[in-house]
């Protein structure tokens, strides 16, 4: 039974296109996150939602827009894709925000922009 | 703010060798410390954690002790297997509730 799932797993698209990545967690957690992992494996948080409310919004281009329709789902929409957006994007969730809880990660979405 | 620094990789070992991956932290207070593992093509999984100073986290033969005197949380395993080949990340929460990761250490275990 998958805890944190993401779709799609792979996404290949051209510059200038708009794309979305979906994430769902069935752990009953209140908090969800989006991370970007670059080619050197460096992980950086992008956004976090707690019970559908945005609580962390890092310095990310406003072409990236997260949306949380309910606390089990967190989607990431990217407008006007650029070559530099190529990376692996991970969704994660935790029981609560800022409580030092472990985070559970999805399998990742590898985005390639050509 | 809170941060972690871990040793650079890649680290290449023979099967059954002893593993140490160094991680040092800077933190206000004593936040929980974590080791995550990322197997090829997969997401991160929690390997172990320690929630306070002098705690030892352990899982799958891996151990790490939260040492406040040396501000360290080094990962160790007595005898590595080929299946341990992965990227290992040390992590700590900062005061803003963000999980801050080290740069990752790639481990390759040869038969």
PDB file of N, CA, C and O in Angstrom, chain A residues 14-82:
ATOM      1  N   UNK A  14       9.039  20.113 -23.701  1.00  0.00           N
ATOM      2  CA  UNK A  14       9.847  21.148 -24.337  1.00  0.00           C
ATOM      3  C   UNK A  14       9.766  22.459 -23.574  1.00  0.00           C
ATOM      4  O   UNK A  14       8.793  22.717 -22.830  1.00  0.00           O
ATOM      5  N   UNK A  15      10.771  23.253 -23.776  1.00  0.00           N
ATOM      6  CA  UNK A  15      10.799  24.594 -23.175  1.00  0.00           C
ATOM      7  C   UNK A  15       9.537  25.357 -23.540  1.00  0.00           C
ATOM      8  O   UNK A  15       9.034  25.248 -24.650  1.00  0.00           O
ATOM      9  N   UNK A  16       9.042  26.096 -22.563  1.00  0.00           N
ATOM     10  CA  UNK A  16       7.871  26.936 -22.795  1.00  0.00           C
ATOM     11  C   UNK A  16       6.551  26.269 -22.468  1.00  0.00           C
ATOM     12  O   UNK A  16       5.533  26.949 -22.319  1.00  0.00           O
ATOM     13  N   UNK A  17       6.565  24.941 -22.340  1.00  0.00           N
ATOM     14  CA  UNK A  17       5.325  24.233 -22.013  1.00  0.00           C
ATOM     15  C   UNK A  17       4.968  24.416 -20.539  1.00  0.00           C
ATOM     16  O   UNK A  17       5.792  24.815 -19.718  1.00  0.00           O
ATOM     17  N   UNK A  18       3.710  24.066 -20.218  1.00  0.00           N
ATOM     18  CA  UNK A  18       3.223  24.058 -18.838  1.00  0.00           C
ATOM     19  C   UNK A  18       2.930  22.613 -18.464  1.00  0.00           C
ATOM     20  O   UNK A  18       2.340  21.873 -19.248  1.00  0.00           O
ATOM     21  N   UNK A  19       3.350  22.223 -17.256  1.00  0.00           N
ATOM     22  CA  UNK A  19       3.117  20.842 -16.817  1.00  0.00           C
ATOM     23  C   UNK A  19       2.752  20.806 -15.337  1.00  0.00           C
ATOM     24  O   UNK A  19       3.078  21.736 -14.587  1.00  0.00           O
ATOM     25  N   UNK A  20       2.115  19.706 -14.947  1.00  0.00           N
ATOM     26  CA  UNK A  20       1.753  19.512 -13.541  1.00  0.00           C
ATOM     27  C   UNK A  20       2.240  18.155 -13.047  1.00  0.00           C
ATOM     28  O   UNK A  20       2.304  17.188 -13.805  1.00  0.00           O
ATOM     29  N   UNK A  21       2.583  18.115 -11.758  1.00  0.00           N
ATOM     30  CA  UNK A  21       2.940  16.876 -11.074  1.00  0.00           C
ATOM     31  C   UNK A  21       1.965  16.737  -9.908  1.00  0.00           C
ATOM     32  O   UNK A  21       1.699  17.717  -9.193  1.00  0.00           O
ATOM     33  N   UNK A  22       1.456  15.507  -9.746  1.00  0.00           N
ATOM     34  CA  UNK A  22       0.487  15.289  -8.665  1.00  0.00           C
ATOM     35  C   UNK A  22       1.095  14.440  -7.558  1.00  0.00           C
ATOM     36  O   UNK A  22       1.942  13.582  -7.817  1.00  0.00           O
ATOM     37  N   UNK A  23       0.642  14.686  -6.345  1.00  0.00           N
ATOM     38  CA  UNK A  23       1.118  13.932  -5.190  1.00  0.00           C
ATOM     39  C   UNK A  23      -0.052  13.621  -4.270  1.00  0.00           C
ATOM     40  O   UNK A  23      -0.906  14.482  -4.020  1.00  0.00           O
ATOM     41  N   UNK A  24      -0.045  12.407  -3.741  1.00  0.00           N
ATOM     42  CA  UNK A  24      -1.083  11.991  -2.798  1.00  0.00           C
ATOM     43  C   UNK A  24      -0.440  11.201  -1.677  1.00  0.00           C
ATOM     44  O   UNK A  24       0.472  10.402  -1.918  1.00  0.00           O
ATOM     45  N   UNK A  25      -0.911  11.412  -0.453  1.00  0.00           N
ATOM     46  CA  UNK A  25      -0.434  10.595   0.671  1.00  0.00           C
ATOM     47  C   UNK A  25      -1.640  10.004   1.392  1.00  0.00           C
ATOM     48  O   UNK A  25      -2.656  10.672   1.563  1.00  0.00           O
ATOM     49  N   UNK A  26      -1.480   8.730   1.799  1.00  0.00           N
ATOM     50  CA  UNK A  26      -2.566   8.033   2.503  1.00  0.00           C
ATOM     51  C   UNK A  26      -2.193   7.740   3.948  1.00  0.00           C
ATOM     52  O   UNK A  26      -2.677   6.774   4.549  1.00  0.00           O
ATOM     53  N   UNK A  27      -1.298   8.569   4.498  1.00  0.00           N
ATOM     54  CA  UNK A  27      -0.814   8.365   5.865  1.00  0.00           C
ATOM     55  C   UNK A  27      -1.598   9.165   6.893  1.00  0.00           C
ATOM     56  O   UNK A  27      -1.313   9.057   8.085  1.00  0.00           O
ATOM     57  N   UNK A  28      -2.501   9.996   6.433  1.00  0.00           N
ATOM     58  CA  UNK A  28      -3.259  10.830   7.357  1.00  0.00           C
ATOM     59  C   UNK A  28      -2.452  11.994   7.911  1.00  0.00           C
ATOM     60  O   UNK A  28      -2.819  12.569   8.941  1.00  0.00           O
ATOM     61  N   UNK A  29      -1.360  12.332   7.255  1.00  0.00           N
ATOM     62  CA  UNK A  29      -0.509  13.421   7.714  1.00  0.00           C
ATOM     63  C   UNK A  29      -1.135  14.778   7.419  1.00  0.00           C
ATOM     64  O   UNK A  29      -1.908  14.930   6.472  1.00  0.00           O
ATOM     65  N   UNK A  30      -0.738  15.763   8.241  1.00  0.00           N
ATOM     66  CA  UNK A  30      -1.248  17.119   8.048  1.00  0.00           C
ATOM     67  C   UNK A  30      -0.377  17.949   7.105  1.00  0.00           C
ATOM     68  O   UNK A  30      -0.832  18.943   6.562  1.00  0.00           O
ATOM     69  N   UNK A  31       0.894  17.572   6.964  1.00  0.00           N
ATOM     70  CA  UNK A  31       1.851  18.450   6.285  1.00  0.00           C
ATOM     71  C   UNK A  31       2.455  17.759   5.064  1.00  0.00           C
ATOM     72  O   UNK A  31       2.833  16.590   5.133  1.00  0.00           O
ATOM     73  N   UNK A  32       2.555  18.509   3.982  1.00  0.00           N
ATOM     74  CA  UNK A  32       3.143  17.984   2.749  1.00  0.00           C
ATOM     75  C   UNK A  32       4.162  18.971   2.195  1.00  0.00           C
ATOM     76  O   UNK A  32       4.099  20.183   2.482  1.00  0.00           O
ATOM     77  N   UNK A  33       5.098  18.457   1.411  1.00  0.00           N
ATOM     78  CA  UNK A  33       6.240  19.240   0.953  1.00  0.00           C
ATOM     79  C   UNK A  33       6.543  18.931  -0.526  1.00  0.00           C
ATOM     80  O   UNK A  33       6.285  17.824  -0.991  1.00  0.00           O
ATOM     81  N   UNK A  34       7.161  19.902  -1.184  1.00  0.00           N
ATOM     82  CA  UNK A  34       7.808  19.665  -2.475  1.00  0.00           C
ATOM     83  C   UNK A  34       9.294  19.999  -2.337  1.00  0.00           C
ATOM     84  O   UNK A  34       9.649  21.056  -1.798  1.00  0.00           O
ATOM     85  N   UNK A  35      10.126  19.076  -2.864  1.00  0.00           N
ATOM     86  CA  UNK A  35      11.568  19.258  -2.898  1.00  0.00           C
ATOM     87  C   UNK A  35      12.046  19.161  -4.340  1.00  0.00           C
ATOM     88  O   UNK A  35      11.461  18.456  -5.159  1.00  0.00           O
ATOM     89  N   UNK A  36      13.168  19.820  -4.598  1.00  0.00           N
ATOM     90  CA  UNK A  36      13.841  19.693  -5.894  1.00  0.00           C
ATOM     91  C   UNK A  36      15.222  19.098  -5.648  1.00  0.00           C
ATOM     92  O   UNK A  36      15.950  19.563  -4.754  1.00  0.00           O
ATOM     93  N   UNK A  37      15.555  18.056  -6.405  1.00  0.00           N
ATOM     94  CA  UNK A  37      16.884  17.454  -6.313  1.00  0.00           C
ATOM     95  C   UNK A  37      17.613  17.676  -7.629  1.00  0.00           C
ATOM     96  O   UNK A  37      17.147  17.216  -8.683  1.00  0.00           O
ATOM     97  N   UNK A  38      18.768  18.332  -7.558  1.00  0.00           N
ATOM     98  CA  UNK A  38      19.490  18.636  -8.792  1.00  0.00           C
ATOM     99  C   UNK A  38      20.383  17.468  -9.194  1.00  0.00           C
ATOM    100  O   UNK A  38      20.403  16.414  -8.542  1.00  0.00           O
ATOM    101  N   UNK A  39      21.125  17.685 -10.245  1.00  0.00           N
ATOM    102  CA  UNK A  39      21.924  16.587 -10.815  1.00  0.00           C
ATOM    103  C   UNK A  39      23.048  16.139  -9.884  1.00  0.00           C
ATOM    104  O   UNK A  39      23.554  15.028 -10.026  1.00  0.00           O
ATOM    105  N   UNK A  40      23.401  16.982  -8.930  1.00  0.00           N
ATOM    106  CA  UNK A  40      24.433  16.604  -7.944  1.00  0.00           C
ATOM    107  C   UNK A  40      23.806  15.994  -6.693  1.00  0.00           C
ATOM    108  O   UNK A  40      24.482  15.803  -5.687  1.00  0.00           O
ATOM    109  N   UNK A  41      22.530  15.704  -6.755  1.00  0.00           N
ATOM    110  CA  UNK A  41      21.785  15.069  -5.659  1.00  0.00           C
ATOM    111  C   UNK A  41      21.461  16.040  -4.523  1.00  0.00           C
ATOM    112  O   UNK A  41      20.959  15.608  -3.483  1.00  0.00           O
ATOM    113  N   UNK A  42      21.737  17.330  -4.709  1.00  0.00           N
ATOM    114  CA  UNK A  42      21.430  18.284  -3.653  1.00  0.00           C
ATOM    115  C   UNK A  42      19.921  18.476  -3.559  1.00  0.00           C
ATOM    116  O   UNK A  42      19.249  18.705  -4.565  1.00  0.00           O
ATOM    117  N   UNK A  43      19.405  18.404  -2.328  1.00  0.00           N
ATOM    118  CA  UNK A  43      17.961  18.498  -2.091  1.00  0.00           C
ATOM    119  C   UNK A  43      17.617  19.833  -1.476  1.00  0.00           C
ATOM    120  O   UNK A  43      18.208  20.225  -0.461  1.00  0.00           O
ATOM    121  N   UNK A  44      16.611  20.492  -2.043  1.00  0.00           N
ATOM    122  CA  UNK A  44      16.205  21.765  -1.460  1.00  0.00           C
ATOM    123  C   UNK A  44      14.688  21.825  -1.404  1.00  0.00           C
ATOM    124  O   UNK A  44      14.007  21.475  -2.353  1.00  0.00           O
ATOM    125  N   UNK A  45      14.193  22.302  -0.260  1.00  0.00           N
ATOM    126  CA  UNK A  45      12.746  22.434  -0.134  1.00  0.00           C
ATOM    127  C   UNK A  45      12.248  23.589  -0.990  1.00  0.00           C
ATOM    128  O   UNK A  45      12.936  24.606  -1.148  1.00  0.00           O
ATOM    129  N   UNK A  46      11.068  23.404  -1.553  1.00  0.00           N
ATOM    130  CA  UNK A  46      10.446  24.458  -2.352  1.00  0.00           C
ATOM    131  C   UNK A  46       9.234  25.024  -1.614  1.00  0.00           C
ATOM    132  O   UNK A  46       9.105  26.224  -1.426  1.00  0.00           O
ATOM    133  N   UNK A  47       8.322  24.137  -1.241  1.00  0.00           N
ATOM    134  CA  UNK A  47       7.073  24.557  -0.603  1.00  0.00           C
ATOM    135  C   UNK A  47       6.681  23.559   0.472  1.00  0.00           C
ATOM    136  O   UNK A  47       7.055  22.398   0.429  1.00  0.00           O
ATOM    137  N   UNK A  48       5.843  24.051   1.410  1.00  0.00           N
ATOM    138  CA  UNK A  48       5.211  23.159   2.357  1.00  0.00           C
ATOM    139  C   UNK A  48       3.805  23.661   2.661  1.00  0.00           C
ATOM    140  O   UNK A  48       3.575  24.871   2.766  1.00  0.00           O
ATOM    141  N   UNK A  49       2.891  22.720   2.787  1.00  0.00           N
ATOM    142  CA  UNK A  49       1.519  23.024   3.160  1.00  0.00           C
ATOM    143  C   UNK A  49       1.194  22.274   4.443  1.00  0.00           C
ATOM    144  O   UNK A  49       1.564  21.107   4.603  1.00  0.00           O
ATOM    145  N   UNK A  50       0.460  22.947   5.332  1.00  0.00           N
ATOM    146  CA  UNK A  50      -0.056  22.299   6.516  1.00  0.00           C
ATOM    147  C   UNK A  50      -1.581  22.403   6.482  1.00  0.00           C
ATOM    148  O   UNK A  50      -2.134  23.497   6.542  1.00  0.00           O
ATOM    149  N   UNK A  51      -2.216  21.278   6.357  1.00  0.00           N
ATOM    150  CA  UNK A  51      -3.679  21.238   6.310  1.00  0.00           C
ATOM    151  C   UNK A  51      -4.225  22.248   5.292  1.00  0.00           C
ATOM    152  O   UNK A  51      -5.093  23.060   5.612  1.00  0.00           O
ATOM    153  N   UNK A  52      -3.701  22.223   4.096  1.00  0.00           N
ATOM    154  CA  UNK A  52      -4.093  23.020   2.934  1.00  0.00           C
ATOM    155  C   UNK A  52      -3.616  24.463   2.990  1.00  0.00           C
ATOM    156  O   UNK A  52      -3.911  25.242   2.090  1.00  0.00           O
ATOM    157  N   UNK A  53      -2.855  24.835   4.019  1.00  0.00           N
ATOM    158  CA  UNK A  53      -2.378  26.212   4.108  1.00  0.00           C
ATOM    159  C   UNK A  53      -0.885  26.263   3.810  1.00  0.00           C
ATOM    160  O   UNK A  53      -0.102  25.495   4.393  1.00  0.00           O
ATOM    161  N   UNK A  54      -0.469  27.183   2.941  1.00  0.00           N
ATOM    162  CA  UNK A  54       0.941  27.331   2.589  1.00  0.00           C
ATOM    163  C   UNK A  54       1.716  27.864   3.778  1.00  0.00           C
ATOM    164  O   UNK A  54       1.386  28.935   4.311  1.00  0.00           O
ATOM    165  N   UNK A  55       2.741  27.148   4.211  1.00  0.00           N
ATOM    166  CA  UNK A  55       3.518  27.588   5.366  1.00  0.00           C
ATOM    167  C   UNK A  55       4.989  27.808   5.041  1.00  0.00           C
ATOM    168  O   UNK A  55       5.678  28.507   5.772  1.00  0.00           O
ATOM    169  N   UNK A  56       5.491  27.194   4.004  1.00  0.00           N
ATOM    170  CA  UNK A  56       6.863  27.431   3.574  1.00  0.00           C
ATOM    171  C   UNK A  56       6.822  27.720   2.078  1.00  0.00           C
ATOM    172  O   UNK A  56       6.246  26.975   1.303  1.00  0.00           O
ATOM    173  N   UNK A  57       7.439  28.844   1.716  1.00  0.00           N
ATOM    174  CA  UNK A  57       7.484  29.246   0.317  1.00  0.00           C
ATOM    175  C   UNK A  57       8.882  29.779   0.069  1.00  0.00           C
ATOM    176  O   UNK A  57       9.173  30.932   0.365  1.00  0.00           O
ATOM    177  N   UNK A  58       9.769  28.902  -0.379  1.00  0.00           N
ATOM    178  CA  UNK A  58      11.150  29.294  -0.588  1.00  0.00           C
ATOM    179  C   UNK A  58      11.267  30.215  -1.800  1.00  0.00           C
ATOM    180  O   UNK A  58      10.295  30.447  -2.516  1.00  0.00           O
ATOM    181  N   UNK A  59      12.479  30.716  -2.011  1.00  0.00           N
ATOM    182  CA  UNK A  59      12.704  31.603  -3.146  1.00  0.00           C
ATOM    183  C   UNK A  59      12.682  30.769  -4.420  1.00  0.00           C
ATOM    184  O   UNK A  59      13.708  30.241  -4.851  1.00  0.00           O
ATOM    185  N   UNK A  60      11.493  30.606  -4.948  1.00  0.00           N
ATOM    186  CA  UNK A  60      11.273  29.799  -6.140  1.00  0.00           C
ATOM    187  C   UNK A  60      10.634  30.710  -7.181  1.00  0.00           C
ATOM    188  O   UNK A  60       9.796  31.538  -6.819  1.00  0.00           O
ATOM    189  N   UNK A  61      10.997  30.576  -8.462  1.00  0.00           N
ATOM    190  CA  UNK A  61      10.339  31.406  -9.483  1.00  0.00           C
ATOM    191  C   UNK A  61       8.833  31.277  -9.417  1.00  0.00           C
ATOM    192  O   UNK A  61       8.299  30.184  -9.130  1.00  0.00           O
ATOM    193  N   UNK A  62       8.121  32.371  -9.646  1.00  0.00           N
ATOM    194  CA  UNK A  62       6.670  32.281  -9.533  1.00  0.00           C
ATOM    195  C   UNK A  62       6.026  31.522 -10.679  1.00  0.00           C
ATOM    196  O   UNK A  62       4.791  31.415 -10.753  1.00  0.00           O
ATOM    197  N   UNK A  63       6.844  30.946 -11.556  1.00  0.00           N
ATOM    198  CA  UNK A  63       6.324  30.001 -12.551  1.00  0.00           C
ATOM    199  C   UNK A  63       5.892  28.695 -11.868  1.00  0.00           C
ATOM    200  O   UNK A  63       5.145  27.907 -12.459  1.00  0.00           O
ATOM    201  N   UNK A  64       6.382  28.482 -10.647  1.00  0.00           N
ATOM    202  CA  UNK A  64       6.024  27.284  -9.885  1.00  0.00           C
ATOM    203  C   UNK A  64       4.865  27.637  -8.962  1.00  0.00           C
ATOM    204  O   UNK A  64       4.980  28.564  -8.147  1.00  0.00           O
ATOM    205  N   UNK A  65       3.771  26.902  -9.068  1.00  0.00           N
ATOM    206  CA  UNK A  65       2.634  27.185  -8.193  1.00  0.00           C
ATOM    207  C   UNK A  65       2.099  25.884  -7.613  1.00  0.00           C
ATOM    208  O   UNK A  65       1.634  25.003  -8.338  1.00  0.00           O
ATOM    209  N   UNK A  66       2.182  25.745  -6.291  1.00  0.00           N
ATOM    210  CA  UNK A  66       1.626  24.566  -5.638  1.00  0.00           C
ATOM    211  C   UNK A  66       0.144  24.771  -5.369  1.00  0.00           C
ATOM    212  O   UNK A  66      -0.318  25.904  -5.239  1.00  0.00           O
ATOM    213  N   UNK A  67      -0.561  23.645  -5.284  1.00  0.00           N
ATOM    214  CA  UNK A  67      -1.983  23.722  -4.913  1.00  0.00           C
ATOM    215  C   UNK A  67      -2.309  22.493  -4.076  1.00  0.00           C
ATOM    216  O   UNK A  67      -1.960  21.377  -4.427  1.00  0.00           O
ATOM    217  N   UNK A  68      -3.038  22.733  -2.995  1.00  0.00           N
ATOM    218  CA  UNK A  68      -3.424  21.639  -2.112  1.00  0.00           C
ATOM    219  C   UNK A  68      -4.947  21.637  -1.984  1.00  0.00           C
ATOM    220  O   UNK A  68      -5.501  22.367  -1.161  1.00  0.00           O
ATOM    221  N   UNK A  69      -5.622  20.790  -2.756  1.00  0.00           N
ATOM    222  CA  UNK A  69      -7.087  20.756  -2.684  1.00  0.00           C
ATOM    223  C   UNK A  69      -7.614  20.195  -1.369  1.00  0.00           C
ATOM    224  O   UNK A  69      -8.716  20.547  -0.945  1.00  0.00           O
ATOM    225  N   UNK A  70      -6.831  19.308  -0.746  1.00  0.00           N
ATOM    226  CA  UNK A  70      -7.151  18.787   0.589  1.00  0.00           C
ATOM    227  C   UNK A  70      -5.852  18.311   1.200  1.00  0.00           C
ATOM    228  O   UNK A  70      -4.823  18.303   0.523  1.00  0.00           O
ATOM    229  N   UNK A  71      -5.883  17.925   2.453  1.00  0.00           N
ATOM    230  CA  UNK A  71      -4.586  17.689   3.114  1.00  0.00           C
ATOM    231  C   UNK A  71      -3.889  16.422   2.643  1.00  0.00           C
ATOM    232  O   UNK A  71      -2.749  16.181   2.976  1.00  0.00           O
ATOM    233  N   UNK A  72      -4.578  15.601   1.847  1.00  0.00           N
ATOM    234  CA  UNK A  72      -3.951  14.388   1.323  1.00  0.00           C
ATOM    235  C   UNK A  72      -3.312  14.599  -0.047  1.00  0.00           C
ATOM    236  O   UNK A  72      -2.654  13.702  -0.562  1.00  0.00           O
ATOM    237  N   UNK A  73      -3.511  15.743  -0.646  1.00  0.00           N
ATOM    238  CA  UNK A  73      -3.025  15.999  -1.998  1.00  0.00           C
ATOM    239  C   UNK A  73      -2.262  17.315  -2.071  1.00  0.00           C
ATOM    240  O   UNK A  73      -2.682  18.329  -1.495  1.00  0.00           O
ATOM    241  N   UNK A  74      -1.158  17.276  -2.812  1.00  0.00           N
ATOM    242  CA  UNK A  74      -0.396  18.492  -3.075  1.00  0.00           C
ATOM    243  C   UNK A  74       0.146  18.391  -4.490  1.00  0.00           C
ATOM    244  O   UNK A  74       0.907  17.479  -4.799  1.00  0.00           O
ATOM    245  N   UNK A  75      -0.288  19.309  -5.341  1.00  0.00           N
ATOM    246  CA  UNK A  75       0.116  19.294  -6.728  1.00  0.00           C
ATOM    247  C   UNK A  75       1.075  20.444  -7.000  1.00  0.00           C
ATOM    248  O   UNK A  75       1.101  21.446  -6.272  1.00  0.00           O
ATOM    249  N   UNK A  76       1.877  20.284  -8.039  1.00  0.00           N
ATOM    250  CA  UNK A  76       2.834  21.323  -8.422  1.00  0.00           C
ATOM    251  C   UNK A  76       2.649  21.621  -9.898  1.00  0.00           C
ATOM    252  O   UNK A  76       2.778  20.720 -10.738  1.00  0.00           O
ATOM    253  N   UNK A  77       2.325  22.858 -10.195  1.00  0.00           N
ATOM    254  CA  UNK A  77       2.154  23.274 -11.582  1.00  0.00           C
ATOM    255  C   UNK A  77       3.324  24.172 -11.958  1.00  0.00           C
ATOM    256  O   UNK A  77       3.696  25.057 -11.183  1.00  0.00           O
ATOM    257  N   UNK A  78       3.871  23.925 -13.132  1.00  0.00           N
ATOM    258  CA  UNK A  78       5.010  24.718 -13.587  1.00  0.00           C
ATOM    259  C   UNK A  78       4.677  25.325 -14.944  1.00  0.00           C
ATOM    260  O   UNK A  78       4.351  24.608 -15.903  1.00  0.00           O
ATOM    261  N   UNK A  79       4.732  26.645 -15.002  1.00  0.00           N
ATOM    262  CA  UNK A  79       4.465  27.350 -16.262  1.00  0.00           C
ATOM    263  C   UNK A  79       5.762  27.652 -16.991  1.00  0.00           C
ATOM    264  O   UNK A  79       6.831  27.793 -16.380  1.00  0.00           O
ATOM    265  N   UNK A  80       5.662  27.779 -18.301  1.00  0.00           N
ATOM    266  CA  UNK A  80       6.789  28.253 -19.134  1.00  0.00           C
ATOM    267  C   UNK A  80       8.093  27.561 -18.758  1.00  0.00           C
ATOM    268  O   UNK A  80       9.074  28.192 -18.358  1.00  0.00           O
ATOM    269  N   UNK A  81       8.104  26.258 -18.884  1.00  0.00           N
ATOM    270  CA  UNK A  81       9.261  25.469 -18.446  1.00  0.00           C
ATOM    271  C   UNK A  81      10.555  25.918 -19.096  1.00  0.00           C
ATOM    272  O   UNK A  81      10.589  26.286 -20.289  1.00  0.00           O
ATOM    273  N   UNK A  82      11.624  25.881 -18.304  1.00  0.00           N
ATOM    274  CA  UNK A  82      12.961  26.261 -18.767  1.00  0.00           C
ATOM    275  C   UNK A  82      13.907  25.078 -18.601  1.00  0.00           C
ATOM    276  O   UNK A  82      13.644  24.157 -17.813  1.00  0.00           O
TER     277      UNK A  82
END
